[in-house]
Tab-separated table of C-alpha atoms and ligand atoms in Angstrom:
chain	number	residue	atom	x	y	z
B	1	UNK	CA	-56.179	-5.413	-24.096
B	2	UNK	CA	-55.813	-5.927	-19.918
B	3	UNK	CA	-54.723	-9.467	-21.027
B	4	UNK	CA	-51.837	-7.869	-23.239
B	5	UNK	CA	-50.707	-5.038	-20.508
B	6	UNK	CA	-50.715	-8.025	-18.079
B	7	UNK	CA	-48.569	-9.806	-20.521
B	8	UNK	CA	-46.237	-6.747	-21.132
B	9	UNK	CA	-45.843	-6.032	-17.524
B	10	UNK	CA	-44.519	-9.399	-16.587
B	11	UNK	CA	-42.643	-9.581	-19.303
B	12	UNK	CA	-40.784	-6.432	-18.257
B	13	UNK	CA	-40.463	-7.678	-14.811
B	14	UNK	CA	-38.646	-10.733	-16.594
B	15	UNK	CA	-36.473	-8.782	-17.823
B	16	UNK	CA	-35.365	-6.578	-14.990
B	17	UNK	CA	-34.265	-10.128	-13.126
B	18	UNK	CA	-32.018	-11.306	-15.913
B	19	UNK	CA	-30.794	-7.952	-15.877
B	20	UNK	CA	-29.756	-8.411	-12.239
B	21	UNK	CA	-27.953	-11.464	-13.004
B	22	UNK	CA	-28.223	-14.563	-9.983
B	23	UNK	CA	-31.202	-13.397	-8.063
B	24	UNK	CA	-30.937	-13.291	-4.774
B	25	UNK	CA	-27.712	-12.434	-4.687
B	26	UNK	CA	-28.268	-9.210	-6.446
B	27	UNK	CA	-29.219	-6.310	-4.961
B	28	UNK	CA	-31.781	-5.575	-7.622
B	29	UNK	CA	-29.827	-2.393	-8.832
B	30	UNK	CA	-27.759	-3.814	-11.733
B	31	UNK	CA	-26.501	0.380	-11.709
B	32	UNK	CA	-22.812	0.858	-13.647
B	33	UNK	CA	-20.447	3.101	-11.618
B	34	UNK	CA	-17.421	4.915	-13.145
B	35	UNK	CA	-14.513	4.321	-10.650
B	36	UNK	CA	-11.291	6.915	-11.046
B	37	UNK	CA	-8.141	5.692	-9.973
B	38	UNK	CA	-5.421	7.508	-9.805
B	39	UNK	CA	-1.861	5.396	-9.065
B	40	UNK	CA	1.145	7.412	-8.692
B	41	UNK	CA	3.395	5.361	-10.981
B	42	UNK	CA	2.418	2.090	-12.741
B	43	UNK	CA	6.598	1.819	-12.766
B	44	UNK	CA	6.139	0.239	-8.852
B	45	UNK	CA	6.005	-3.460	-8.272
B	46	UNK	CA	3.857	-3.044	-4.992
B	47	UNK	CA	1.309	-0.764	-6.726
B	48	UNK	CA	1.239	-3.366	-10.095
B	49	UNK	CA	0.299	-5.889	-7.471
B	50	UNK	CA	-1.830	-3.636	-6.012
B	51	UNK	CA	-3.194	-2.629	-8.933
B	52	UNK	CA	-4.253	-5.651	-10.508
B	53	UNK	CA	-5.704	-7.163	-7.688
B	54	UNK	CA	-8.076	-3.604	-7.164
B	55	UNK	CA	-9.076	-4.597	-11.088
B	56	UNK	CA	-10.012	-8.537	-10.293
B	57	UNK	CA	-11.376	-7.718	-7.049
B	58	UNK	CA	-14.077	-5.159	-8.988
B	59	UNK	CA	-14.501	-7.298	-11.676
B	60	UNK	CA	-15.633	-10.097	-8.901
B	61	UNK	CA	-17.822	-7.508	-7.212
B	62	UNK	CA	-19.445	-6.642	-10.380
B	63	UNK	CA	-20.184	-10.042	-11.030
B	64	UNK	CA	-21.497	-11.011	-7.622
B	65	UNK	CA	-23.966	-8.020	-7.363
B	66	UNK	CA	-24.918	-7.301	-10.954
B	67	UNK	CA	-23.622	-4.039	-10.925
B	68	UNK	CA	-20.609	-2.319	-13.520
B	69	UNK	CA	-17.432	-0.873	-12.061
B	70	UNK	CA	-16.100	0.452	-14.961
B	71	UNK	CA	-12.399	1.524	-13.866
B	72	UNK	CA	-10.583	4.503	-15.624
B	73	UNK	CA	-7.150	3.525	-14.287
B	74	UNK	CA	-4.476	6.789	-14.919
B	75	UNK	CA	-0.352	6.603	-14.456
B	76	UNK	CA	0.627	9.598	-12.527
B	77	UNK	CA	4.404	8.314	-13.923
B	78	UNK	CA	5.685	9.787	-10.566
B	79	UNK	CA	4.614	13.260	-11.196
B	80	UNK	CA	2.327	15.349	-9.122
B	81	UNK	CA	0.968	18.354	-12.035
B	82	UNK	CA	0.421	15.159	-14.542
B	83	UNK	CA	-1.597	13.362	-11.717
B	84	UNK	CA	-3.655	16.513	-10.502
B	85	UNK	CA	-4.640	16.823	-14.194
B	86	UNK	CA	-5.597	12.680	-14.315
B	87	UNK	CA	-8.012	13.526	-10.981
B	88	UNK	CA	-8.951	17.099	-12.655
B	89	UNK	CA	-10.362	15.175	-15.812
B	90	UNK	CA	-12.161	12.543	-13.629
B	91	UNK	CA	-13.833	15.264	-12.023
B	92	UNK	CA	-15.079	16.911	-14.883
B	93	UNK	CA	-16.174	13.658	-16.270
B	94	UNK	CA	-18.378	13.161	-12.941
B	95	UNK	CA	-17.084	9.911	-11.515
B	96	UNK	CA	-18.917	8.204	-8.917
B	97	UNK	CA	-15.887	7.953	-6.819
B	98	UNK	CA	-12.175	8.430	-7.064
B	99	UNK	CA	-9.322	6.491	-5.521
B	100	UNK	CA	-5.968	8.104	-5.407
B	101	UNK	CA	-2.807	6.815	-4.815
B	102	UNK	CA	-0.780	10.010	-4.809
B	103	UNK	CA	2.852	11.371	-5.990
B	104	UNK	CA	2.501	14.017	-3.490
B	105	UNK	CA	0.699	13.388	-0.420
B	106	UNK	CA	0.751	16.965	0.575
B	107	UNK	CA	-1.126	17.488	-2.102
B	108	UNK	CA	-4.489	15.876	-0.938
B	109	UNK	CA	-5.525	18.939	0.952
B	110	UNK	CA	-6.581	20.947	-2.796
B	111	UNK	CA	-7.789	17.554	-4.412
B	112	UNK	CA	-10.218	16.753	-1.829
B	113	UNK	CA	-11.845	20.085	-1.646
B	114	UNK	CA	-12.024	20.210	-5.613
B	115	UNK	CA	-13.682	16.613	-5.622
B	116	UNK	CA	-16.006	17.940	-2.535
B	117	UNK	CA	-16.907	21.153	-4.789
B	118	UNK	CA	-18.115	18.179	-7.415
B	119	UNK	CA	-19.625	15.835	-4.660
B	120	UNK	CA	-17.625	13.154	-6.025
B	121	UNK	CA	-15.957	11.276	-2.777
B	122	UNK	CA	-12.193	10.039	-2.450
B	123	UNK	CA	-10.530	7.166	-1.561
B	124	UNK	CA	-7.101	7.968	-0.763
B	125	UNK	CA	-4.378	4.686	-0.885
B	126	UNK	CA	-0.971	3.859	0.171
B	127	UNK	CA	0.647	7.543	0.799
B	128	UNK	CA	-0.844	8.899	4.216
B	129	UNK	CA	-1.949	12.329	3.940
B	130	UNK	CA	-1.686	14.676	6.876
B	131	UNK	CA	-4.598	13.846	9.337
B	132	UNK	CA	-5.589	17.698	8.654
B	133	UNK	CA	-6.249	17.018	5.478
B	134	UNK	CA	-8.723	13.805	6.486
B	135	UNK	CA	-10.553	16.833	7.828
B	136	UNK	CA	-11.638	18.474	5.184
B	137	UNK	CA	-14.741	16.177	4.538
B	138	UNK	CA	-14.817	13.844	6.798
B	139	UNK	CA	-17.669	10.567	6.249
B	140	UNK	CA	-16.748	11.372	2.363
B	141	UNK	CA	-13.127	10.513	2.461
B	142	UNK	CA	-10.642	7.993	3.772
B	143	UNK	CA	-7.051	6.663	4.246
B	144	UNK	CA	-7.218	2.936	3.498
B	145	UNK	CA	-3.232	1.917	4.441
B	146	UNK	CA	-0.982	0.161	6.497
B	147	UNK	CA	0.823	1.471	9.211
B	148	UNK	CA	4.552	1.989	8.403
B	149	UNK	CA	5.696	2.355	12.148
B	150	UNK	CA	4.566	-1.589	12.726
B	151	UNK	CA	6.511	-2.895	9.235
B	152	UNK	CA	10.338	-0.553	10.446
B	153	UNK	CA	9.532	-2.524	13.835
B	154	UNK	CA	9.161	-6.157	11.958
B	155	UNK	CA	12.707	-5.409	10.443
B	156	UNK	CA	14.392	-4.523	13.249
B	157	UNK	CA	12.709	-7.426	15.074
B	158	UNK	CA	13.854	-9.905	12.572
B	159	UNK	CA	16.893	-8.768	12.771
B	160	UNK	CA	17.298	-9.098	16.565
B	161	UNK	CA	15.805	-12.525	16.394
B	162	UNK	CA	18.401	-13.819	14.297
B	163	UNK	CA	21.638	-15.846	15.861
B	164	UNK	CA	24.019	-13.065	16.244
B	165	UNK	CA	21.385	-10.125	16.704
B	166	UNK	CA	22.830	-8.297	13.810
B	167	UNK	CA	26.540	-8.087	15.190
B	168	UNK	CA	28.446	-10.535	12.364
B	169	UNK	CA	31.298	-9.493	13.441
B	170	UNK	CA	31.085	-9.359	17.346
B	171	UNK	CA	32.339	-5.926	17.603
B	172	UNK	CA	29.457	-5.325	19.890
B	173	UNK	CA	27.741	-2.772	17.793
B	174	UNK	CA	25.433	-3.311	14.749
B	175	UNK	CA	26.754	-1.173	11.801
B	176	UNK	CA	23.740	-0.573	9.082
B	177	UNK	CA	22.847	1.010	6.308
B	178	UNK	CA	19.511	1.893	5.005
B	179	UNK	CA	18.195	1.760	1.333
B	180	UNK	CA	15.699	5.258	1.827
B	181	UNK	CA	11.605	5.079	-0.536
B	182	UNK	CA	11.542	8.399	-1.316
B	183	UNK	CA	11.349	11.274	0.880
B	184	UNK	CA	7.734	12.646	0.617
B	185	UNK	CA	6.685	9.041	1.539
B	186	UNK	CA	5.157	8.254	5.154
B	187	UNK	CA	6.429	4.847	4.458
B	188	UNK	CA	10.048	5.580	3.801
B	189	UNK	CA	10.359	7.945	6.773
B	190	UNK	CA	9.035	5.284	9.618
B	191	UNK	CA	10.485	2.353	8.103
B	192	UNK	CA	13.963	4.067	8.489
B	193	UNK	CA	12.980	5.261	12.207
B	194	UNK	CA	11.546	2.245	13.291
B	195	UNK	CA	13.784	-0.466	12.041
B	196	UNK	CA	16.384	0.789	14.495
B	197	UNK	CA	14.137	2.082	16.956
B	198	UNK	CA	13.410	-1.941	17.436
B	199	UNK	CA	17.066	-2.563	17.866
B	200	UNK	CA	17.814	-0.057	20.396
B	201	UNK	CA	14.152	-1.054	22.298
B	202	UNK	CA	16.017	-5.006	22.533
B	203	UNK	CA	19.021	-3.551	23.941
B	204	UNK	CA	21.100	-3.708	20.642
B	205	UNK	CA	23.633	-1.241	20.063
B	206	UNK	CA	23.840	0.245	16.662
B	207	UNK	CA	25.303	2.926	14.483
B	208	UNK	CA	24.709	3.835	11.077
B	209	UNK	CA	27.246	3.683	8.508
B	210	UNK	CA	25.997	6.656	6.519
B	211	UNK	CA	22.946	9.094	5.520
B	212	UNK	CA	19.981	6.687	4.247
B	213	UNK	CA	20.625	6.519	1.157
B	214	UNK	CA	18.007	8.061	-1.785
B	215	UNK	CA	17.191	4.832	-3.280
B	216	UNK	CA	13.737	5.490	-4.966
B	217	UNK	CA	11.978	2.132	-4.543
B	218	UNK	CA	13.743	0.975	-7.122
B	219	UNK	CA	16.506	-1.992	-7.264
B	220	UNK	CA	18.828	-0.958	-10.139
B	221	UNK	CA	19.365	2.039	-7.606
B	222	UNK	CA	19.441	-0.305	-4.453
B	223	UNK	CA	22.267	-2.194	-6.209
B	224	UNK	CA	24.151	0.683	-6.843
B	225	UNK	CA	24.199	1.864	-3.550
B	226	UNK	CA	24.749	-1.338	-1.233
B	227	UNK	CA	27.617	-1.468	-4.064
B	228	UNK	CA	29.141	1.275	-3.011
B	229	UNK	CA	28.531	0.668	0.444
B	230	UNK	CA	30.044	-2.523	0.248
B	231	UNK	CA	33.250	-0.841	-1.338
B	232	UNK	CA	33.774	2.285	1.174
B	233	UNK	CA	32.728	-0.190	4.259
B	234	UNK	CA	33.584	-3.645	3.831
B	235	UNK	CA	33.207	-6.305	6.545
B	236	UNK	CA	32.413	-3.555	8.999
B	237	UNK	CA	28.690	-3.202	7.202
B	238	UNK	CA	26.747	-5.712	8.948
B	239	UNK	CA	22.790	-5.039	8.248
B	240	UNK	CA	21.140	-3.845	5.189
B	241	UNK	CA	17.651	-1.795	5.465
B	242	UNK	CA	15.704	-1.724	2.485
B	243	UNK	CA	12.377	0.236	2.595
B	244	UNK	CA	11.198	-2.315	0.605
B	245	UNK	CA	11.340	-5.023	-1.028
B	246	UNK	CA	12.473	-3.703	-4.938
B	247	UNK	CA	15.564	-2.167	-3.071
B	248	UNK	CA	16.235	-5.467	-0.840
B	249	UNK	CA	16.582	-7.216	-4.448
B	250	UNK	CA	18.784	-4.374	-5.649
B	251	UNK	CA	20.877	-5.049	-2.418
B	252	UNK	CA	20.975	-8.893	-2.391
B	253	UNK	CA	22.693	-9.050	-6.391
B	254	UNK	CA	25.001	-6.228	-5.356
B	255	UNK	CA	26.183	-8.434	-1.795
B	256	UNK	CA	27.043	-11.573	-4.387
B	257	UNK	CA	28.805	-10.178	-6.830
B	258	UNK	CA	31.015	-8.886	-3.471
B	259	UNK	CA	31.193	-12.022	-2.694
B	260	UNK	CA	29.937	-11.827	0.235
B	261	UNK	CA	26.603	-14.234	1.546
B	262	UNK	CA	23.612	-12.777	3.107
B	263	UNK	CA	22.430	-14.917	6.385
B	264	UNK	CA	26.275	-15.820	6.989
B	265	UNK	CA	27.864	-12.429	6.770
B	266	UNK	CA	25.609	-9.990	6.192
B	267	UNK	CA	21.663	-9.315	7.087
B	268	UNK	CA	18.816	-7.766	4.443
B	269	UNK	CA	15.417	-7.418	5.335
B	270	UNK	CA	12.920	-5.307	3.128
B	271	UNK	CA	9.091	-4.896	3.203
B	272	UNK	CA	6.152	-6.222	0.852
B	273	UNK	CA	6.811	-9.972	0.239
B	274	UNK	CA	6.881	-9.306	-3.655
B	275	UNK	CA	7.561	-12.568	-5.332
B	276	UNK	CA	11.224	-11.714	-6.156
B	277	UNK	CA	11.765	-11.468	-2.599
B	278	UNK	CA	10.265	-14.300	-1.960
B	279	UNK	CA	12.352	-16.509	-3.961
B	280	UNK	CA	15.363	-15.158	-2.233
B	281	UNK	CA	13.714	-15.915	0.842
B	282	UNK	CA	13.051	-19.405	-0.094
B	283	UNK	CA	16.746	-20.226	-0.963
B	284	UNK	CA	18.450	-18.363	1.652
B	285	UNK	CA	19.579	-15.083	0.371
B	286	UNK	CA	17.274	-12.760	2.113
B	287	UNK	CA	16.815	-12.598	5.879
B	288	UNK	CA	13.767	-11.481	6.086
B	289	UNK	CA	10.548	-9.477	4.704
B	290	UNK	CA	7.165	-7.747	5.612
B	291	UNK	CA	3.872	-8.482	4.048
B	292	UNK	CA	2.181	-5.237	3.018
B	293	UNK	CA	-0.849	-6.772	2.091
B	294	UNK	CA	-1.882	-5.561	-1.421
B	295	UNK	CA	-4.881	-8.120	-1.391
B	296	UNK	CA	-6.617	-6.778	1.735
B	297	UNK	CA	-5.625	-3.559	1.188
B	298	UNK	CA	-6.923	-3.297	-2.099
B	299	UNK	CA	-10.113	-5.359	-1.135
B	300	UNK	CA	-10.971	-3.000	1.932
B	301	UNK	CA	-10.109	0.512	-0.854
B	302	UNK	CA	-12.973	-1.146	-3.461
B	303	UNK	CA	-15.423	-1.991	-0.186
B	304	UNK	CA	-14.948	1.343	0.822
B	305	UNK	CA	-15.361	3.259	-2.592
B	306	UNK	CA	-18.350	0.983	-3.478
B	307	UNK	CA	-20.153	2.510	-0.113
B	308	UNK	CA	-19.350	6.403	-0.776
B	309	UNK	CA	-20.769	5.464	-4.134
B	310	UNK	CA	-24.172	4.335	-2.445
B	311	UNK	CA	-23.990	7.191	-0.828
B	312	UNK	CA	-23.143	6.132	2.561
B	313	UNK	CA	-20.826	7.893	4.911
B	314	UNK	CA	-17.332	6.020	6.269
B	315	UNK	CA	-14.453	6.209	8.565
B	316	UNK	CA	-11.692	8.272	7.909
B	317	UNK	CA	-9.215	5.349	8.406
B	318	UNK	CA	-8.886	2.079	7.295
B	319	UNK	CA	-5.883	0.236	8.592
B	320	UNK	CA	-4.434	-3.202	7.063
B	321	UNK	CA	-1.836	-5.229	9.355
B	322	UNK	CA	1.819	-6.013	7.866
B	323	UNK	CA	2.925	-9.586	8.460
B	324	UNK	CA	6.481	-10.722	9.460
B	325	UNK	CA	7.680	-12.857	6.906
B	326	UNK	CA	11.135	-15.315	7.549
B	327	UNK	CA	9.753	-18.235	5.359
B	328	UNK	CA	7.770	-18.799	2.758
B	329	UNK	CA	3.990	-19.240	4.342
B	330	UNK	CA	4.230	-16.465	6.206
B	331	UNK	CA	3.357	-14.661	3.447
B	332	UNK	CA	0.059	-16.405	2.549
B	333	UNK	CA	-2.613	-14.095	1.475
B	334	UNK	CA	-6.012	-14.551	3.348
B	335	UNK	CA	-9.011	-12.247	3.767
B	336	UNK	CA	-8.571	-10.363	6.961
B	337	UNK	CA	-10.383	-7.259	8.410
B	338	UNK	CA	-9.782	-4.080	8.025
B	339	UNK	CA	-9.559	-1.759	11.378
B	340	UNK	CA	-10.583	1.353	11.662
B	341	UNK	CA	-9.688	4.788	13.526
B	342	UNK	CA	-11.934	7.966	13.595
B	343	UNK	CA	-9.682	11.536	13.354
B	344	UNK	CA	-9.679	11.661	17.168
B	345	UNK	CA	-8.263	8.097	17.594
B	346	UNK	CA	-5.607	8.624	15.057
B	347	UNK	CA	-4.368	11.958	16.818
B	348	UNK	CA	-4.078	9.996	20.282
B	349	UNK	CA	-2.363	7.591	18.691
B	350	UNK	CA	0.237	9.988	16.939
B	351	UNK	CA	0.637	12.151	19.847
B	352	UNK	CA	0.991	9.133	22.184
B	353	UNK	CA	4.275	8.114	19.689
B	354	UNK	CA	6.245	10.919	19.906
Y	1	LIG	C1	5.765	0.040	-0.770
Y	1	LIG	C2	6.744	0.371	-1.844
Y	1	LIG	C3	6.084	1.223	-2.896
Y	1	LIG	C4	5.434	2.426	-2.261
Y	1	LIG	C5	4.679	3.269	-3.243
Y	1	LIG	C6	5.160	1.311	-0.221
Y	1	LIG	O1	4.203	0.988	0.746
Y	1	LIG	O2	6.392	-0.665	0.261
Y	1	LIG	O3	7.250	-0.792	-2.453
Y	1	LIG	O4	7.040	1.618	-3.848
Y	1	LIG	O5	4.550	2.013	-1.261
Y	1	LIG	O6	4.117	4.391	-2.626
């Protein structure tokens, strides 16, 4: 009978290795975790990049440490009630963690404290929340992001770095427009402040032509308005600002069917390096881009949720650097580090900008 026990007990303990797949790489736990994730509209190229690579990058963590990330991914199709029900649902459904990428960043203040009343802790992505609101509970949430300020001071830098510093036409004054996210957006707001903000810090004077205009993210509506840009201003519009790249597409098919040619008489820059851009970039028809690096970013979200799921505490912020991309390397996605800021840091910092 001792025999048999014996017998049974290592044959259990067989089966709890296989069960943690490769050992020694395994952690031994071989738990499954429900991951929410919450994207503000699967309608985005950025976040589709993004996106996928969060899914491949927990599918290679699963495999690597025997554990299941099973991911409940919801489209927030650009609208804040539908989204706030998506995170509601993942809440009641106990989740081990949720990461939100949201419509409304204003709105993080009332989802944190509802995930905090379920002890379920949030990753927040991609729209920066007010740093009161990385408050709430701090060690339990963070911002895992990019810094806009840095990719509006890329464009403007590429710009200035080019032959004629932006001024085509050598009237001594760079004449822009700029193709505007979308209001509520951290992203769209510094982009459009700090892409000129770089010209006037190299000396360059500038003036814009109009208002931003409310492009969306979106390139049918970037077309449309470098279009009509192109009509009211003519020769006299010199620079193009796209918030990003989807726009900067938009902006590029409007400029040749003009007939005008961007490097020669005009100047686009956007930000993400999507591959569309990139193509452009390789054959000449975009000035420049920014890397806003989906692969890290996403990498350093998972890292982050997968520790608040083990229970551990993190940093508030985790910040991803954008690259300056004028050719087609540049661009190259490689594993990089993350940095991060506690709240204290990140108010010095503001403060110190203004
Ligand atoms: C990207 C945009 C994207 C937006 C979504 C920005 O960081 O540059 O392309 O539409 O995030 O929030």
């Amino acid at each position: 009978m001792k025999k048999f026990f014996k017998f049974m007990a290592l044959a259990l303990l067989g089966l709890v290795l296989v069960a943690c797949g490769k050992s020694g790489e395994s952690d031994g736990s071989g738990k499954t975790y429900q991951v929410g994730v919450a994207i503000y509209q699967f309608n985005d190229n950025f976040m589709t990049l993004y996106r996928k690579e969060l899914e491949s990058y927990f599918t290679k963590l699963g495999e690597e440490t025997g554990n299941k990330y099973v991911l409940d991914i919801q489209d927030g199709k650009q609208d804040q009630a539908t989204q706030t029900e998506q995170i509601n649902n993942f809440i009641a459904q106990g989740k081990d963690v949720i990461l939100a990428n949201l419509v409304d960043p204003t709105a993080a203040g009332s989802i944190i404290s509802s995930a905090q009343a379920a002890d379920i802790p949030v990753v927040l992505i991609n729209r920066e929340p007010e740093v009161s609101e990385m408050e709430i509970w701090t060690g339990k949430t963070a911002y895992v992001g990019a810094d806009a300020t840095q990719s509006g001071t890329y464009q403007g830098e590429m710009i200035a770095a080019t032959d004629t510093k932006g001024d085509i036409n050598g009237d001594g004054t760079v004449n822009y427009i700029t193709l505007f996210g979308d209001p509520a957006n951290v992203d769209a707001q510094q982009r459009t402040a700090y892409s000129v903000k770089a010209l006037t810090d190299a000396g360059i004077k500038n003036e814009a032509l109009a208002e931003p205009y409310l492009a969306n993210w979106d390139t049918a509506k970037g077309q449309e308005m470098t279009a009509s840009a192109l009509e009211q201003f003519g020769t006299k519009l010199e620079v193009v600002f796209a918030n990003n790249d989807g726009m900067a597409v938009g902006a590029v098919t409007a400029i040749e069917s003009a007939g005008r040619k961007v490097g020669k008489d005009i100047l686009v820059v956007g930000v993400d390096a999507i591959p569309d851009a990139m193509e452009l970039l390789k054959n000449g028809k975009l000035t420049g881009t920014v890397l806003n690096d989906h692969y890290n970013q996403s990498h350093t979200a998972a890292n982050v949720a997968v520790e608040l799921m083990e229970g551990k505490e993190v940093q508030p912020y985790y910040w991803i650097d954008y690259v300056k991309v004028t050719k087609e390397g540049d661009a190259e996605l490689k594993d990089a580090e993350a940095k991060t800021e506690t709240i204290k840091e990140v108010k010095e910092r503001y403060a110190a900008r203004k």
